[in-house]
mmCIF file of C-alpha atoms and ligand atoms in Angstrom:
data_model
loop_
_atom_site.group_PDB
_atom_site.id
_atom_site.type_symbol
_atom_site.label_atom_id
_atom_site.label_comp_id
_atom_site.label_asym_id
_atom_site.label_seq_id
_atom_site.Cartn_x
_atom_site.Cartn_y
_atom_site.Cartn_z
ATOM 1 C CA MET A 1 80.204 99.656 154.606
ATOM 2 C CA LYS A 2 80.783 102.926 152.838
ATOM 3 C CA ARG A 3 81.120 102.606 149.100
ATOM 4 C CA MET A 4 83.938 104.257 146.860
ATOM 5 C CA LEU A 5 84.271 104.310 143.195
ATOM 6 C CA SER A 6 86.989 105.388 140.758
ATOM 7 C CA GLY A 7 88.146 104.443 137.204
ATOM 8 C CA ILE A 8 91.258 105.030 135.023
ATOM 9 C CA LYS A 9 91.159 105.730 131.518
ATOM 10 C CA PRO A 10 93.885 103.493 129.958
ATOM 11 C CA SER A 11 94.547 105.732 126.934
ATOM 12 C CA GLY A 12 98.216 104.729 127.021
ATOM 13 C CA GLU A 13 100.386 102.749 129.371
ATOM 14 C CA LEU A 14 99.586 103.673 132.941
ATOM 15 C CA THR A 15 102.142 105.893 134.734
ATOM 16 C CA LEU A 16 103.783 106.544 138.144
ATOM 17 C CA GLY A 17 101.145 109.379 138.300
ATOM 18 C CA ASN A 18 98.295 106.773 138.070
ATOM 19 C CA TYR A 19 99.826 104.682 140.476
ATOM 20 C CA LEU A 20 100.733 107.235 143.157
ATOM 21 C CA GLY A 21 97.737 109.473 142.612
ATOM 22 C CA ALA A 22 95.260 106.458 142.211
ATOM 23 C CA LEU A 23 96.075 102.774 142.232
ATOM 24 C CA LYS A 24 98.155 102.819 145.396
ATOM 25 C CA ARG A 25 95.446 104.479 147.258
ATOM 26 C CA PHE A 26 92.597 102.244 145.954
ATOM 27 C CA VAL A 27 94.446 99.087 147.319
ATOM 28 C CA THR A 28 94.461 100.706 150.822
ATOM 29 C CA TYR A 29 90.843 101.760 150.426
ATOM 30 C CA GLN A 30 89.674 98.291 149.730
ATOM 31 C CA GLU A 31 90.485 97.158 153.140
ATOM 32 C CA GLU A 32 87.842 99.591 154.704
ATOM 33 C CA TYR A 33 85.400 100.375 151.760
ATOM 34 C CA ASP A 34 83.362 98.679 149.318
ATOM 35 C CA MET A 35 85.630 99.421 146.353
ATOM 36 C CA PHE A 36 84.489 99.800 142.831
ATOM 37 C CA VAL A 37 87.161 100.375 140.147
ATOM 38 C CA PHE A 38 86.630 100.383 136.559
ATOM 39 C CA ILE A 39 88.579 100.593 133.329
ATOM 40 C CA ALA A 40 87.060 103.602 131.626
ATOM 41 C CA ASN A 41 87.549 102.378 128.025
ATOM 42 C CA LEU A 42 84.685 104.725 126.728
ATOM 43 C CA HIS A 43 86.585 107.526 127.880
ATOM 44 C CA CYS A 44 89.778 106.453 126.082
ATOM 45 C CA ILE A 45 88.086 106.931 122.719
ATOM 46 C CA THR A 46 87.206 110.584 123.186
ATOM 47 C CA ILE A 47 90.527 110.953 121.489
ATOM 48 C CA TYR A 48 91.367 108.656 118.510
ATOM 49 C CA GLN A 49 93.025 105.411 119.462
ATOM 50 C CA ASP A 50 94.561 102.750 117.257
ATOM 51 C CA PRO A 51 92.446 99.782 117.873
ATOM 52 C CA THR A 52 95.306 97.243 118.289
ATOM 53 C CA GLN A 53 97.183 99.390 120.553
ATOM 54 C CA LEU A 54 93.996 100.369 122.654
ATOM 55 C CA LYS A 55 93.314 96.666 123.158
ATOM 56 C CA SER A 56 96.665 96.169 124.688
ATOM 57 C CA TYR A 57 96.471 99.252 126.884
ATOM 58 C CA LEU A 58 93.124 97.746 128.241
ATOM 59 C CA LYS A 59 94.766 94.423 128.945
ATOM 60 C CA ASN A 60 97.738 95.822 130.540
ATOM 61 C CA ALA A 61 95.683 98.015 132.812
ATOM 62 C CA VAL A 62 93.621 95.073 134.226
ATOM 63 C CA ALA A 63 96.865 93.169 134.749
ATOM 64 C CA LEU A 64 98.333 96.363 136.424
ATOM 65 C CA TYR A 65 95.308 96.930 138.700
ATOM 66 C CA LEU A 66 95.656 93.218 139.971
ATOM 67 C CA ALA A 67 99.541 93.601 140.088
ATOM 68 C CA CYS A 68 99.343 96.755 142.219
ATOM 69 C CA GLY A 69 97.293 94.726 144.718
ATOM 70 C CA LEU A 70 93.622 95.225 143.771
ATOM 71 C CA ASP A 71 91.837 92.157 144.843
ATOM 72 C CA PRO A 72 89.053 90.797 142.804
ATOM 73 C CA ASP A 73 87.526 89.101 145.875
ATOM 74 C CA ARG A 74 87.275 92.365 147.806
ATOM 75 C CA SER A 75 86.912 95.087 144.912
ATOM 76 C CA THR A 76 84.519 95.054 141.941
ATOM 77 C CA ILE A 77 86.867 95.564 138.915
ATOM 78 C CA PHE A 78 85.117 95.922 135.645
ATOM 79 C CA LEU A 79 85.350 97.296 132.191
ATOM 80 C CA GLN A 80 82.966 100.207 131.608
ATOM 81 C CA THR A 81 81.575 98.694 128.137
ATOM 82 C CA ASP A 82 80.587 95.576 129.828
ATOM 83 C CA VAL A 83 77.864 97.497 131.602
ATOM 84 C CA PRO A 84 76.324 99.554 128.682
ATOM 85 C CA GLU A 85 73.873 100.935 131.166
ATOM 86 C CA HIS A 86 76.674 103.673 131.853
ATOM 87 C CA ALA A 87 76.328 104.940 128.224
ATOM 88 C CA GLN A 88 72.501 105.175 128.508
ATOM 89 C CA LEU A 89 72.487 107.000 131.904
ATOM 90 C CA GLY A 90 75.178 109.231 130.473
ATOM 91 C CA PHE A 91 72.814 110.404 127.775
ATOM 92 C CA ILE A 92 70.102 110.955 130.430
ATOM 93 C CA LEU A 93 72.406 112.980 132.482
ATOM 94 C CA SER A 94 73.606 115.026 129.488
ATOM 95 C CA CYS A 95 70.054 116.199 129.204
ATOM 96 C CA ASN A 96 70.338 117.516 132.806
ATOM 97 C CA THR A 97 73.362 119.419 132.287
ATOM 98 C CA TYR A 98 73.709 122.866 130.628
ATOM 99 C CA LEU A 99 76.139 123.754 127.974
ATOM 100 C CA GLY A 100 77.601 126.547 130.162
ATOM 101 C CA GLU A 101 78.608 123.968 132.875
ATOM 102 C CA LEU A 102 80.554 121.918 130.208
ATOM 103 C CA ASN A 103 81.948 125.102 128.812
ATOM 104 C CA ARG A 104 83.635 125.802 132.211
ATOM 105 C CA MET A 105 85.417 122.505 132.553
ATOM 106 C CA THR A 106 89.133 123.615 132.767
ATOM 107 C CA GLN A 107 90.285 120.224 130.959
ATOM 108 C CA TYR A 108 88.135 121.041 128.194
ATOM 109 C CA LYS A 109 89.137 124.525 127.935
ATOM 110 C CA ASP A 110 92.772 123.526 127.922
ATOM 111 C CA LYS A 111 92.442 121.021 125.257
ATOM 112 C CA ALA A 112 90.277 123.270 123.195
ATOM 113 C CA ALA A 113 92.829 125.855 123.267
ATOM 114 C CA SER A 114 95.666 123.683 122.249
ATOM 115 C CA SER A 115 93.940 121.361 119.635
ATOM 116 C CA GLU A 116 92.903 123.648 116.864
ATOM 117 C CA GLY A 117 89.369 122.528 116.480
ATOM 118 C CA ALA A 118 90.031 118.681 116.152
ATOM 119 C CA LEU A 119 88.346 117.841 119.410
ATOM 120 C CA SER A 120 85.458 115.350 119.477
ATOM 121 C CA VAL A 121 82.100 115.961 120.771
ATOM 122 C CA GLY A 122 82.754 113.007 123.124
ATOM 123 C CA PHE A 123 85.505 114.689 124.719
ATOM 124 C CA TYR A 124 83.323 117.773 125.383
ATOM 125 C CA THR A 125 80.530 115.669 126.861
ATOM 126 C CA TYR A 126 82.631 113.150 128.820
ATOM 127 C CA PRO A 127 82.062 114.901 132.203
ATOM 128 C CA THR A 128 78.451 113.703 131.846
ATOM 129 C CA LEU A 129 79.462 110.106 131.109
ATOM 130 C CA MET A 130 81.687 110.457 134.206
ATOM 131 C CA ALA A 131 78.744 111.553 136.175
ATOM 132 C CA ALA A 132 76.942 108.434 135.243
ATOM 133 C CA ASP A 133 79.807 106.307 135.936
ATOM 134 C CA ILE A 134 79.631 107.623 139.549
ATOM 135 C CA LEU A 135 76.155 108.111 140.307
ATOM 136 C CA MET A 136 75.185 104.626 138.941
ATOM 137 C CA TYR A 137 76.624 103.148 142.151
ATOM 138 C CA ASP A 138 75.761 105.625 144.648
ATOM 139 C CA PRO A 139 79.344 105.873 146.194
ATOM 140 C CA ASP A 140 79.953 108.032 149.254
ATOM 141 C CA PHE A 141 83.547 108.962 148.014
ATOM 142 C CA VAL A 142 85.322 109.396 144.776
ATOM 143 C CA PRO A 143 89.107 109.300 145.064
ATOM 144 C CA VAL A 144 90.609 111.368 142.369
ATOM 145 C CA GLY A 145 93.746 113.421 141.555
ATOM 146 C CA ASP A 146 93.207 117.161 142.048
ATOM 147 C CA ASP A 147 92.822 117.677 138.285
ATOM 148 C CA GLN A 148 89.454 115.746 138.384
ATOM 149 C CA LYS A 149 87.964 117.437 141.397
ATOM 150 C CA GLN A 150 85.978 119.883 139.136
ATOM 151 C CA HIS A 151 84.350 116.866 137.432
ATOM 152 C CA VAL A 152 83.304 115.380 140.704
ATOM 153 C CA GLU A 153 81.891 118.797 141.663
ATOM 154 C CA LEU A 154 79.831 118.690 138.426
ATOM 155 C CA THR A 155 78.636 115.259 139.140
ATOM 156 C CA ARG A 156 77.291 116.502 142.449
ATOM 157 C CA ASP A 157 75.523 119.466 140.821
ATOM 158 C CA ILE A 158 73.861 117.127 138.324
ATOM 159 C CA ALA A 159 72.971 114.703 140.988
ATOM 160 C CA GLU A 160 71.336 117.621 143.166
ATOM 161 C CA ARG A 161 69.340 118.792 140.093
ATOM 162 C CA PHE A 162 68.186 115.361 139.230
ATOM 163 C CA ASN A 163 66.939 114.769 142.736
ATOM 164 C CA ASN A 164 65.280 118.091 142.925
ATOM 165 C CA ARG A 165 63.627 117.812 139.590
ATOM 166 C CA TYR A 166 62.324 114.308 140.150
ATOM 167 C CA SER A 167 62.855 112.856 143.615
ATOM 168 C CA PRO A 168 65.836 111.653 145.614
ATOM 169 C CA THR A 169 67.612 109.211 143.411
ATOM 170 C CA PHE A 170 71.389 109.568 143.635
ATOM 171 C CA ASN A 171 73.624 109.694 146.641
ATOM 172 C CA ILE A 172 75.713 112.980 146.485
ATOM 173 C CA PRO A 173 79.431 111.720 146.521
ATOM 174 C CA GLU A 174 82.391 113.515 148.006
ATOM 175 C CA PRO A 175 85.608 113.869 146.198
ATOM 176 C CA LEU A 176 88.720 112.589 148.104
ATOM 177 C CA ILE A 177 92.068 114.109 147.372
ATOM 178 C CA ALA A 178 95.218 112.646 148.723
ATOM 179 C CA LYS A 179 97.639 114.974 150.513
ATOM 180 C CA THR A 180 100.599 113.460 148.825
ATOM 181 C CA GLY A 181 100.676 112.154 145.057
ATOM 182 C CA ALA A 182 97.544 114.014 144.122
ATOM 183 C CA ARG A 183 99.587 115.527 141.331
ATOM 184 C CA ILE A 184 102.835 114.148 140.272
ATOM 185 C CA MET A 185 104.402 116.352 137.688
ATOM 186 C CA SER A 186 106.305 115.589 134.488
ATOM 187 C CA LEU A 187 110.162 114.985 135.124
ATOM 188 C CA SER A 188 111.032 117.095 132.053
ATOM 189 C CA GLU A 189 108.537 119.846 132.457
ATOM 190 C CA PRO A 190 107.632 119.782 136.231
ATOM 191 C CA THR A 191 104.998 122.547 135.849
ATOM 192 C CA LYS A 192 102.928 120.088 133.868
ATOM 193 C CA LYS A 193 101.075 116.886 135.216
ATOM 194 C CA MET A 194 102.775 113.486 134.309
ATOM 195 C CA SER A 195 100.462 112.263 131.581
ATOM 196 C CA LYS A 196 100.255 109.024 129.982
ATOM 197 C CA SER A 197 99.541 110.779 126.543
ATOM 198 C CA ASP A 198 102.478 113.211 126.851
ATOM 199 C CA VAL A 199 104.043 113.322 123.296
ATOM 200 C CA SER A 200 107.495 112.960 124.761
ATOM 201 C CA ASP A 201 108.059 109.984 127.301
ATOM 202 C CA LYS A 202 111.065 111.576 128.725
ATOM 203 C CA GLY A 203 109.131 113.112 131.693
ATOM 204 C CA VAL A 204 106.871 110.105 132.157
ATOM 205 C CA ILE A 205 107.770 107.045 134.263
ATOM 206 C CA TYR A 206 105.552 104.185 132.990
ATOM 207 C CA LEU A 207 104.653 101.401 135.459
ATOM 208 C CA LEU A 208 106.349 98.894 133.194
ATOM 209 C CA ASP A 209 109.606 100.858 132.409
ATOM 210 C CA GLU A 210 112.742 98.858 133.033
ATOM 211 C CA PRO A 211 114.982 100.015 135.943
ATOM 212 C CA ASN A 212 117.708 101.240 133.603
ATOM 213 C CA ILE A 213 115.247 103.491 131.839
ATOM 214 C CA ILE A 214 113.709 104.693 135.042
ATOM 215 C CA ARG A 215 117.386 105.683 136.357
ATOM 216 C CA LYS A 216 118.002 107.529 133.030
ATOM 217 C CA LYS A 217 114.661 109.352 133.163
ATOM 218 C CA VAL A 218 115.181 110.514 136.727
ATOM 219 C CA ARG A 219 118.646 111.532 136.177
ATOM 220 C CA SER A 220 117.773 113.674 133.409
ATOM 221 C CA ALA A 221 114.936 115.278 135.515
ATOM 222 C CA THR A 222 114.662 119.012 135.050
ATOM 223 C CA THR A 223 115.757 120.737 138.234
ATOM 224 C CA ASP A 224 117.151 124.410 139.083
ATOM 225 C CA SER A 225 120.304 126.238 139.891
ATOM 226 C CA CYS A 226 119.292 126.654 143.749
ATOM 227 C CA ALA A 227 121.464 123.719 144.864
ATOM 228 C CA ALA A 228 119.120 122.917 147.648
ATOM 229 C CA ILE A 229 116.589 120.352 148.631
ATOM 230 C CA ASN A 230 113.578 122.423 149.408
ATOM 231 C CA PHE A 231 109.876 121.756 148.979
ATOM 232 C CA ASP A 232 108.980 124.789 147.098
ATOM 233 C CA PRO A 233 106.723 123.828 144.121
ATOM 234 C CA GLN A 234 106.610 127.643 142.960
ATOM 235 C CA ASN A 235 110.340 128.110 142.632
ATOM 236 C CA GLN A 236 111.653 124.664 142.640
ATOM 237 C CA PRO A 237 109.014 122.633 140.905
ATOM 238 C CA GLY A 238 111.510 119.746 139.743
ATOM 239 C CA ILE A 239 113.185 119.064 143.036
ATOM 240 C CA SER A 240 109.618 119.541 144.822
ATOM 241 C CA ASN A 241 108.128 116.949 142.561
ATOM 242 C CA LEU A 242 111.085 114.357 143.351
ATOM 243 C CA ILE A 243 110.339 114.919 146.855
ATOM 244 C CA GLN A 244 106.583 114.459 146.443
ATOM 245 C CA ILE A 245 107.398 111.104 144.617
ATOM 246 C CA VAL A 246 109.555 109.835 147.406
ATOM 247 C CA ALA A 247 106.900 110.840 149.924
ATOM 248 C CA ALA A 248 104.185 108.973 148.013
ATOM 249 C CA CYS A 249 106.076 105.934 147.271
ATOM 250 C CA GLN A 250 107.096 105.526 150.829
ATOM 251 C CA ASP A 251 104.133 107.024 152.730
ATOM 252 C CA ARG A 252 106.197 109.619 154.325
ATOM 253 C CA SER A 253 105.651 113.271 154.987
ATOM 254 C CA ILE A 254 107.216 115.943 152.885
ATOM 255 C CA GLU A 255 109.069 117.472 155.806
ATOM 256 C CA ASP A 256 110.372 114.014 156.795
ATOM 257 C CA VAL A 257 111.631 113.469 153.210
ATOM 258 C CA VAL A 258 113.243 116.786 153.094
ATOM 259 C CA ALA A 259 114.961 116.221 156.436
ATOM 260 C CA THR A 260 116.327 112.904 155.167
ATOM 261 C CA TYR A 261 117.907 114.467 151.923
ATOM 262 C CA LYS A 262 118.576 117.992 152.695
ATOM 263 C CA ASP A 263 122.400 117.757 152.518
ATOM 264 C CA TYR A 264 122.363 115.811 149.396
ATOM 265 C CA GLN A 265 123.712 117.016 145.877
ATOM 266 C CA TYR A 266 121.162 117.051 143.267
ATOM 267 C CA GLY A 267 122.995 114.076 141.382
ATOM 268 C CA ALA A 268 122.917 111.841 144.595
ATOM 269 C CA PHE A 269 119.426 112.918 145.466
ATOM 270 C CA LYS A 270 118.271 111.848 141.990
ATOM 271 C CA ASP A 271 119.983 108.578 142.298
ATOM 272 C CA ALA A 272 118.253 107.912 145.569
ATOM 273 C CA VAL A 273 114.863 108.903 144.010
ATOM 274 C CA ALA A 274 115.500 106.449 141.174
ATOM 275 C CA THR A 275 116.174 103.576 143.582
ATOM 276 C CA ILE A 276 113.193 104.336 145.629
ATOM 277 C CA ILE A 277 110.969 104.159 142.255
ATOM 278 C CA ILE A 278 112.626 101.001 141.102
ATOM 279 C CA ASP A 279 112.063 99.368 144.510
ATOM 280 C CA THR A 280 108.424 100.349 144.368
ATOM 281 C CA LEU A 281 107.875 99.083 140.872
ATOM 282 C CA THR A 282 109.939 95.964 140.691
ATOM 283 C CA PRO A 283 107.322 93.784 142.688
ATOM 284 C CA ILE A 284 104.441 95.204 140.582
ATOM 285 C CA GLN A 285 106.220 94.316 137.516
ATOM 286 C CA ALA A 286 107.120 90.863 138.630
ATOM 287 C CA ARG A 287 103.494 90.075 139.421
ATOM 288 C CA TYR A 288 102.316 91.683 136.191
ATOM 289 C CA LYS A 289 104.525 89.281 134.330
ATOM 290 C CA GLU A 290 103.031 86.332 136.236
ATOM 291 C CA ILE A 291 99.503 87.221 135.449
ATOM 292 C CA ILE A 292 99.418 89.087 132.050
ATOM 293 C CA ASN A 293 98.771 85.942 130.018
ATOM 294 C CA SER A 294 96.609 84.164 132.915
ATOM 295 C CA GLU A 295 93.001 83.486 133.170
ATOM 296 C CA LEU A 296 92.826 85.865 136.085
ATOM 297 C CA LEU A 297 92.050 88.852 133.960
ATOM 298 C CA GLU A 298 88.958 87.344 132.330
ATOM 299 C CA GLN A 299 87.776 85.967 135.369
ATOM 300 C CA THR A 300 88.245 89.104 137.110
ATOM 301 C CA LEU A 301 86.227 91.047 134.571
ATOM 302 C CA MET A 302 83.477 88.360 134.535
ATOM 303 C CA LYS A 303 83.130 88.665 138.193
ATOM 304 C CA GLY A 304 83.139 92.379 138.212
ATOM 305 C CA LYS A 305 80.576 92.755 135.293
ATOM 306 C CA GLU A 306 78.178 90.544 137.073
ATOM 307 C CA LYS A 307 78.041 92.500 140.381
ATOM 308 C CA ALA A 308 78.243 95.947 138.589
ATOM 309 C CA GLN A 309 75.548 95.193 136.104
ATOM 310 C CA HIS A 310 73.054 93.982 138.708
ATOM 311 C CA ILE A 311 73.445 97.399 140.379
ATOM 312 C CA ALA A 312 73.353 99.337 137.255
ATOM 313 C CA ARG A 313 70.273 97.747 135.786
ATOM 314 C CA ARG A 314 68.211 98.512 138.931
ATOM 315 C CA LYS A 315 69.465 102.041 139.014
ATOM 316 C CA LEU A 316 68.828 102.648 135.385
ATOM 317 C CA GLU A 317 65.379 101.247 135.711
ATOM 318 C CA LYS A 318 64.519 103.542 138.723
ATOM 319 C CA VAL A 319 65.692 106.682 136.781
ATOM 320 C CA GLN A 320 63.962 105.874 133.762
ATOM 321 C CA ARG A 321 60.709 105.345 135.714
ATOM 322 C CA LYS A 322 61.186 108.685 137.435
ATOM 323 C CA ILE A 323 61.539 110.333 134.199
ATOM 324 C CA GLY A 324 58.557 108.939 132.726
ATOM 325 C CA LEU A 325 60.312 106.918 129.983
ATOM 326 C CA GLU A 326 58.801 103.789 130.784
ATOM 327 C CA ILE A 327 55.344 102.560 129.562
ATOM 328 C CA LYS A 328 54.696 99.394 131.681
ATOM 329 C CA LYS A 329 52.977 99.475 134.919
ATOM 330 C CA LYS A 330 55.299 98.837 137.931
HETATM 331 N N1 LIG B 1 100.359 112.765 137.376
HETATM 332 C C1 LIG B 1 99.290 112.389 138.078
HETATM 333 N N2 LIG B 1 99.488 112.641 139.384
HETATM 334 C C2 LIG B 1 98.451 112.010 140.334
HETATM 335 N N3 LIG B 1 97.292 111.493 139.977
HETATM 336 C C3 LIG B 1 97.207 111.208 138.656
HETATM 337 N N4 LIG B 1 96.242 110.571 137.920
HETATM 338 C C4 LIG B 1 96.591 110.623 136.537
HETATM 339 N N5 LIG B 1 97.725 111.281 136.329
HETATM 340 C C5 LIG B 1 98.172 111.670 137.654
HETATM 341 C C6 LIG B 1 95.106 110.032 138.525
HETATM 342 O O1 LIG B 1 94.952 108.798 137.912
HETATM 343 C C7 LIG B 1 93.570 108.508 137.881
HETATM 344 C C8 LIG B 1 93.215 108.164 136.649
HETATM 345 O O2 LIG B 1 93.446 109.096 135.591
HETATM 346 P P1 LIG B 1 93.029 108.828 134.278
HETATM 347 O O3 LIG B 1 94.170 108.029 133.519
HETATM 348 O O4 LIG B 1 91.755 108.370 134.068
HETATM 349 O O5 LIG B 1 92.972 110.348 133.593
HETATM 350 P P2 LIG B 1 93.921 111.549 133.532
HETATM 351 O O6 LIG B 1 94.067 112.052 135.052
HETATM 352 O O7 LIG B 1 93.438 112.234 132.366
HETATM 353 O O8 LIG B 1 95.430 110.816 133.278
HETATM 354 P P3 LIG B 1 96.348 111.164 132.151
HETATM 355 O O9 LIG B 1 97.595 110.253 132.397
HETATM 356 O O10 LIG B 1 96.743 112.690 132.062
HETATM 357 O O11 LIG B 1 95.541 110.827 130.813
HETATM 358 P P4 LIG B 1 95.659 111.530 129.486
HETATM 359 O O12 LIG B 1 97.051 111.756 129.064
HETATM 360 O O13 LIG B 1 95.102 110.583 128.460
HETATM 361 O O14 LIG B 1 94.865 112.719 129.632
HETATM 362 C C9 LIG B 1 92.900 109.737 138.306
HETATM 363 O O15 LIG B 1 92.410 109.752 139.654
HETATM 364 C C10 LIG B 1 93.831 110.766 138.143
HETATM 365 O O16 LIG B 1 93.674 112.054 138.871
#
């Protein structure tokens, strides 16, 4: 069975973007793949987080993974810090990465340009930790939104360099980008990705938003003056984003969605989109309420830790042996 690995960084409440671009796909993949899904809590602290709030984001994330349909009996679901080998391999891989490579990361360049020097070293080096998160488990595929593709490419470069420098150690993973849902945009600024850490929550649908809030946010989504339902992200980014949301929620093609709504006025189309999002999220929210205070969360993480750490320990030992970090004879 081929292996797949991905993580989510719960640096805020999870969004519709996280669901359509990641979680929904993971649930399908677990039918066919040996799926590893982790909660990237170390990545959360690359930007300061209030400790109490972070704890609640992490707990909600585990509950939402399960509520969205990830099955702890099929998938390995774990917390990154429960497997400290990630941080250790991360440091080793940072010694096999060049400054120039990290300087080229678009996400770092964008953040550096907008944050006036207040960026942490951890944010700068996080792609090497991400490489460790991935390479530790030798996955065949890494499903990501298109914003993370560059980091998976860096991971491949680091793995190839390590394999050439020492000897074959890491499998070279392929990034897997979905056709729809790969980049859900903000409702209020549809040229920007919908992000959980957006300063304004007007453009972001959170997975735990109440139906009336969802309807309100969709009704006030930015559109255009074309008065036509077309999929044209360049000239009609707002409408195209709503079309993409419907396509991803209902597993339909963009063409099919456009054909259904082509004669709708914008107001009626937005109402239809809001209903589709509410219908998608209502069962997830109901399941979340059932499990948020149950023992299932802890049981899931214990089980995941056991399986992940068994693999991680062996991989780290192998890596350290190849580099010459160990003294004892094997
Ligand atoms: N808007 C999105 N559309 C499609 N996919 C998305 N993902 C995130 N936002 C969207 C995908 O969800 C997975 C987990 O992402 P993440 O939370 O680890 O990191 P991120 O991409 O940096 O998410 P945010 O919400 O934008 O976080 P902040 O605001 O903290 O920077 C990934 O597969 C991602 O592509």
